[in-house]
XYZ file of C-alpha atoms in Angstrom:
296
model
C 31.980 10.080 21.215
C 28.675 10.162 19.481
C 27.693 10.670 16.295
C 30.235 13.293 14.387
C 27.795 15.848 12.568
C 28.838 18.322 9.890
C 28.400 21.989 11.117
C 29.662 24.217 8.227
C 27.351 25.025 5.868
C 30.348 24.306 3.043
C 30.324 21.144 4.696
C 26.288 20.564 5.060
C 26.573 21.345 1.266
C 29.649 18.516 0.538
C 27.727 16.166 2.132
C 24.546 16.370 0.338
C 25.499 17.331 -3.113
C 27.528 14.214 -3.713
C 24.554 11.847 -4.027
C 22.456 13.983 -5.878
C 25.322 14.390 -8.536
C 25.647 10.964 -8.917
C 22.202 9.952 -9.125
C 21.838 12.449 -12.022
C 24.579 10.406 -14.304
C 24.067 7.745 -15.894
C 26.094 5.895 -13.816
C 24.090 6.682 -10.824
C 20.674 5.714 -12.545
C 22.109 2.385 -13.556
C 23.050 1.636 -10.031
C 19.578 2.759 -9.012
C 17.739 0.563 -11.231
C 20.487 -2.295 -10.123
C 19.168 -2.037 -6.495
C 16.659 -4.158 -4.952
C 13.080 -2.049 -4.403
C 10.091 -2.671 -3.264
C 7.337 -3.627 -5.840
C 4.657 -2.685 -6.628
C 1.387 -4.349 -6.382
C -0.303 -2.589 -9.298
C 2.490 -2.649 -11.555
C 3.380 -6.135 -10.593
C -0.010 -7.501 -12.047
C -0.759 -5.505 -15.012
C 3.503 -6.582 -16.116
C 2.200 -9.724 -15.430
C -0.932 -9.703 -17.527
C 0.672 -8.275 -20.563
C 3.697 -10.657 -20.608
C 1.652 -13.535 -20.311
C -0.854 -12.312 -23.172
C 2.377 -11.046 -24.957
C 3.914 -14.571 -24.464
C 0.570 -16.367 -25.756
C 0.280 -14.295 -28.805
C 3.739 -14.608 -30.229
C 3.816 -18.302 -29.009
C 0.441 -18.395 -31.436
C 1.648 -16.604 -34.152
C 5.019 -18.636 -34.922
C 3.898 -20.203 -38.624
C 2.973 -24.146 -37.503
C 5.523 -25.236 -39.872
C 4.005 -29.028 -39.987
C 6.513 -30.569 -42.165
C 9.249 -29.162 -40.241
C 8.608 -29.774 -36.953
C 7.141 -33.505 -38.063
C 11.180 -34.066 -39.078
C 12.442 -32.702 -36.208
C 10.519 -34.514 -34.270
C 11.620 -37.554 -35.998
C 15.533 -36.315 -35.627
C 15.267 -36.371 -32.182
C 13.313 -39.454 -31.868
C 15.721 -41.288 -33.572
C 19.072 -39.469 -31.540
C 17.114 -40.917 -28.611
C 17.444 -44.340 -29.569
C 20.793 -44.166 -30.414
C 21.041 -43.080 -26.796
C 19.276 -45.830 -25.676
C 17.308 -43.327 -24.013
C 13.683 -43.497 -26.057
C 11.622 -44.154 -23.021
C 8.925 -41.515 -23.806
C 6.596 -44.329 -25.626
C 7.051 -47.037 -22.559
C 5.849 -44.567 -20.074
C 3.281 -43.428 -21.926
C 1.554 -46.615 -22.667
C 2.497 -47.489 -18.636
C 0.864 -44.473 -17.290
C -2.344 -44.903 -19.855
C -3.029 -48.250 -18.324
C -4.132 -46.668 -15.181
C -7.109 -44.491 -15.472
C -6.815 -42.050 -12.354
C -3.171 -41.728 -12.796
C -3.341 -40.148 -16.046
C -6.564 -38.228 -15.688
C -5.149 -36.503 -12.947
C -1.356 -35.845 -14.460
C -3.487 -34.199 -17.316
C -5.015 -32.438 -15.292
C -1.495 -31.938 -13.346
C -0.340 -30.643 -16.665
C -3.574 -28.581 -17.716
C -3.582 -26.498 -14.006
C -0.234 -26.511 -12.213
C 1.885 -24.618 -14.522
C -0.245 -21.602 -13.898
C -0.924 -22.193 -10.979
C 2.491 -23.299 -9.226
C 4.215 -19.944 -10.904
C 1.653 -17.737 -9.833
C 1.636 -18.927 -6.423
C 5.417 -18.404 -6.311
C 5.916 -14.997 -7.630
C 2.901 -14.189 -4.993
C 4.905 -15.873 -1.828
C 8.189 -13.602 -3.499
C 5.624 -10.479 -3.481
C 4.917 -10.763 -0.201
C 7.926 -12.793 2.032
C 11.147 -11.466 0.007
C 10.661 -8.170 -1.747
C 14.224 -7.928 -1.854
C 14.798 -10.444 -4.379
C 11.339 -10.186 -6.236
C 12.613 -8.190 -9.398
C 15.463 -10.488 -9.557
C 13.769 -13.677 -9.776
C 10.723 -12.273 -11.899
C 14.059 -11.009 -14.298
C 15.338 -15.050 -14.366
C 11.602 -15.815 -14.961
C 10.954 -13.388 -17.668
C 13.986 -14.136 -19.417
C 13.767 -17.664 -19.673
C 10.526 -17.492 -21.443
C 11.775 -14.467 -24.104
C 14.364 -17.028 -24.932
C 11.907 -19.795 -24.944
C 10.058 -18.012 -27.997
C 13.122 -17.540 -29.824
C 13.555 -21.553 -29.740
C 9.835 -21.533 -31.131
C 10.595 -19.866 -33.814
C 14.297 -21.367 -34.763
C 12.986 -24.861 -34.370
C 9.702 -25.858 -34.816
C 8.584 -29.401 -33.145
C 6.034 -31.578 -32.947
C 5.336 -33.260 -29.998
C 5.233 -37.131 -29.656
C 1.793 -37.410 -29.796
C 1.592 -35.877 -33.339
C 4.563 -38.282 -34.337
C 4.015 -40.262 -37.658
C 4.562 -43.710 -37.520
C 4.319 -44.330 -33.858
C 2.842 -45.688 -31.277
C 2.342 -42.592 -28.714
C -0.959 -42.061 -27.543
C -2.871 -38.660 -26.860
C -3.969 -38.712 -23.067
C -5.791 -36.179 -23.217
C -8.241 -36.554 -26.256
C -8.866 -40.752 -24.941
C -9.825 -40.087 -21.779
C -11.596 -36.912 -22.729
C -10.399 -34.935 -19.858
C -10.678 -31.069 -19.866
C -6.962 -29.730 -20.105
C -4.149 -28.921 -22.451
C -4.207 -26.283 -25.223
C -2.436 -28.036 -27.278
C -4.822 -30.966 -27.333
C -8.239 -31.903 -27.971
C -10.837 -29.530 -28.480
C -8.814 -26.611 -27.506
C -5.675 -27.614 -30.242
C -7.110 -24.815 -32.615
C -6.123 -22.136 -30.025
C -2.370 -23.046 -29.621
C 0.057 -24.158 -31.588
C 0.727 -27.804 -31.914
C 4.537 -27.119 -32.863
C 6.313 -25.115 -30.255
C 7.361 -27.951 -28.204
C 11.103 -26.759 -27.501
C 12.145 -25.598 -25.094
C 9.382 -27.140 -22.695
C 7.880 -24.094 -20.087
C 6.436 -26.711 -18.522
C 10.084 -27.465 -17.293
C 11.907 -24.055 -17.226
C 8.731 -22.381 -15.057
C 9.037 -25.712 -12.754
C 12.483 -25.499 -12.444
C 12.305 -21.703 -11.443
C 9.805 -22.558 -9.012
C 11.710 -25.704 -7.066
C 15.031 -23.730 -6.826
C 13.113 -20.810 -5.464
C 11.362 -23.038 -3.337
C 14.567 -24.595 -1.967
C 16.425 -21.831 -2.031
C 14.567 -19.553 0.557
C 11.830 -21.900 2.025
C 12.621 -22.309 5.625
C 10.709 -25.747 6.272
C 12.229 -28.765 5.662
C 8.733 -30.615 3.529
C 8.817 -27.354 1.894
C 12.036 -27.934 0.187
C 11.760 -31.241 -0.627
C 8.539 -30.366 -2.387
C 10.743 -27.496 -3.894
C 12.880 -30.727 -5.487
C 9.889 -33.065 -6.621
C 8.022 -30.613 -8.021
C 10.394 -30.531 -11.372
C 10.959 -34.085 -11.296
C 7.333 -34.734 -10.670
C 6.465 -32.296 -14.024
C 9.342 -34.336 -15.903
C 7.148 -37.505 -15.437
C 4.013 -35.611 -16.541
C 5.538 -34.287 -19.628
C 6.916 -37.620 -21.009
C 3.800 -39.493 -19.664
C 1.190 -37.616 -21.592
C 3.379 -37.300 -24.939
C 3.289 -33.442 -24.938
C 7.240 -33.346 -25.307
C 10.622 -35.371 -25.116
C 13.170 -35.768 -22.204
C 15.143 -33.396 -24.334
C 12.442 -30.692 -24.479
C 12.952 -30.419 -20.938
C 16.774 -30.163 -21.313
C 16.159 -27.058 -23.358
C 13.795 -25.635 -20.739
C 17.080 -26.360 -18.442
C 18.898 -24.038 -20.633
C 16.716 -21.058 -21.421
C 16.456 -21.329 -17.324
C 20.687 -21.050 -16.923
C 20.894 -17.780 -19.756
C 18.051 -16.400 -17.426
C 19.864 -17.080 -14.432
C 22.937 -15.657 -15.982
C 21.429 -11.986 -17.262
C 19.826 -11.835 -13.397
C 23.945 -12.304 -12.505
C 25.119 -10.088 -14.651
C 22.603 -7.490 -13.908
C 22.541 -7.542 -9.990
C 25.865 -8.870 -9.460
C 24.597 -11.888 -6.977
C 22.048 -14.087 -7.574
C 18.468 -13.575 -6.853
C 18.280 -16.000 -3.802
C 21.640 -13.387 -2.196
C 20.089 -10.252 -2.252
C 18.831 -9.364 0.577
C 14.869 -10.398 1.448
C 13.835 -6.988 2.315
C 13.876 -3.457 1.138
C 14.313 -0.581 3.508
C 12.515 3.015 2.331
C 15.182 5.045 0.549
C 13.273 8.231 0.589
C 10.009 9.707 2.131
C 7.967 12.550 1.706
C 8.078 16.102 3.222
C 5.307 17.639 4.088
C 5.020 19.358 0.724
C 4.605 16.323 -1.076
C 8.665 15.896 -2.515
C 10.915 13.537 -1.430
C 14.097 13.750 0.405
C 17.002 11.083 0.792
C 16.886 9.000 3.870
C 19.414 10.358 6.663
C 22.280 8.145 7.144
C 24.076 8.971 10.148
C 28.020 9.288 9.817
C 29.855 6.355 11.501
C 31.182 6.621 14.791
C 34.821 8.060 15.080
C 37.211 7.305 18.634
């Protein structure tokens, strides 16, 4: 048998009223905004645009508590050592020693961040639609929670540390980079070091990477791009190893809303969006037929 239609009117009306009903409780809207769509380009750039300006200005305005984060920066210093794992200084001084390596991992640091994200939300945009929204939400997230930790706990990075031995790559070797260093150290403030973005965006990007790239270099590059960062971080005293484990965790609550909210995981939603509804000739839109299962 083919397709079973509906011939009654009653039943013509059944049929359609049902979704309509539901879309119009809240209930129904919910699940609507729940469901994978296809972005939009316009939207996509302007949210984009904001947030980071949004992110910039708030990450500005946090009072540079100097005293504060100088202690804190001590704390952790010192809970390091007792760790035996204080190895921020050693590869500093290691990676200083060797011109081109550090001009080009502040540079690394200066460029990439940007860069890498943008590039990633872009290959989302255009290869998986599907799970766009999703992984902008985990993205998003991490870095509302990330200002929250600016606020709560100022800190200095090593390079501003009293008493030690850290040096500034950026401002020796005079390369153009970091906001937080050099001539540009007016413009950002010195003492919102944790979390580390410089870790949570990485670590968004190599998962995402991994997660749906389909060639093999692709996701190994996926893997060393966080680990690579890591290196970066530490070598040109912008932050501790421990910075980087609270970019780790503003990047697992992010992952965890993006749960809650979709009920899977970004990476098993589906990587494209079919057209729900299209437009009549007179300009409104109408459901998407769906034809009834096959009965016999």
């Amino acid at each position: 048998m083919g397709d079973t239609t509906v011939t009654t009117l009653e039943g013509r009306e059944e049929a359609t009223a049902q979704p309509v009903a539901e879309e119009t409780t809240g209930q129904g809207l919910v699940r609507r905004r729940r469901a994978p769509r296809r972005p939009r380009l316009w939207f996509e750039i302007l949210l984009i645009a904001v947030s980071y300006w949004t992110y910039s200005l708030i990450r500005n305005a946090v009072p540079e508590q100097r005293a504060e984060a100088l202690g804190n920066a001590d704390w952790i210093w010192r809970l390091e050592q007792q760790l035996g794992t204080a190895f921020e200084e050693s590869v500093n001084h290691a990676v200083n020693s060797v011109t081109w390596l550090v001009v080009g991992m502040n540079y690394y640091y200066a460029t990439l961040h940007f860069v890498v994200t943008l590039g990633v939300l872009v290959w989302l945009y255009r290869g998986h639609p599907g799970r766009y929204a999703a992984a902008r939400l985990v993205l998003f997230t991490t870095t509302g929670i990330a200002l929250v930790g600016y606020y709560l706990y100022p800190l200095a990075p090593p390079r501003l540390m009293n008493g030690q031995d850290f040096i500034d790559t950026v401002l020796v070797h005079q390369t153009w980079g970091s906001m937080a260093s050099g001539d540009l150290k007016n413009m950002s403030n010195q003492y919102a070091a944790m979390p580390s973005m410089h870790i949570g965006w990485s670590v968004w990007c190599g998962l995402t990477i991994f997660a749906l790239a389909t060639v093999p270099w692709a996701r190994v590059l996926g893997l060393v791009y966080p680990a690579a960062t890591l290196v970066v971080i530490v070598a040109t005293a912008n932050h501790f190893w421990l910075d980087a484990v609270g970019g780790v965790i503003c990047l697992a609550f992010g992952y965890g809303v993006a749960l809650v909210w979709y009920g899977r995981q970004p990476y098993a939603l589906p990587r494209l969006v079919p057209e729900r509804e299209k437009r009549t000739g007179q300009g409104k839109r109408e459901p998407e037929r769906i034809p009834v299962p096959k009965q016999g």
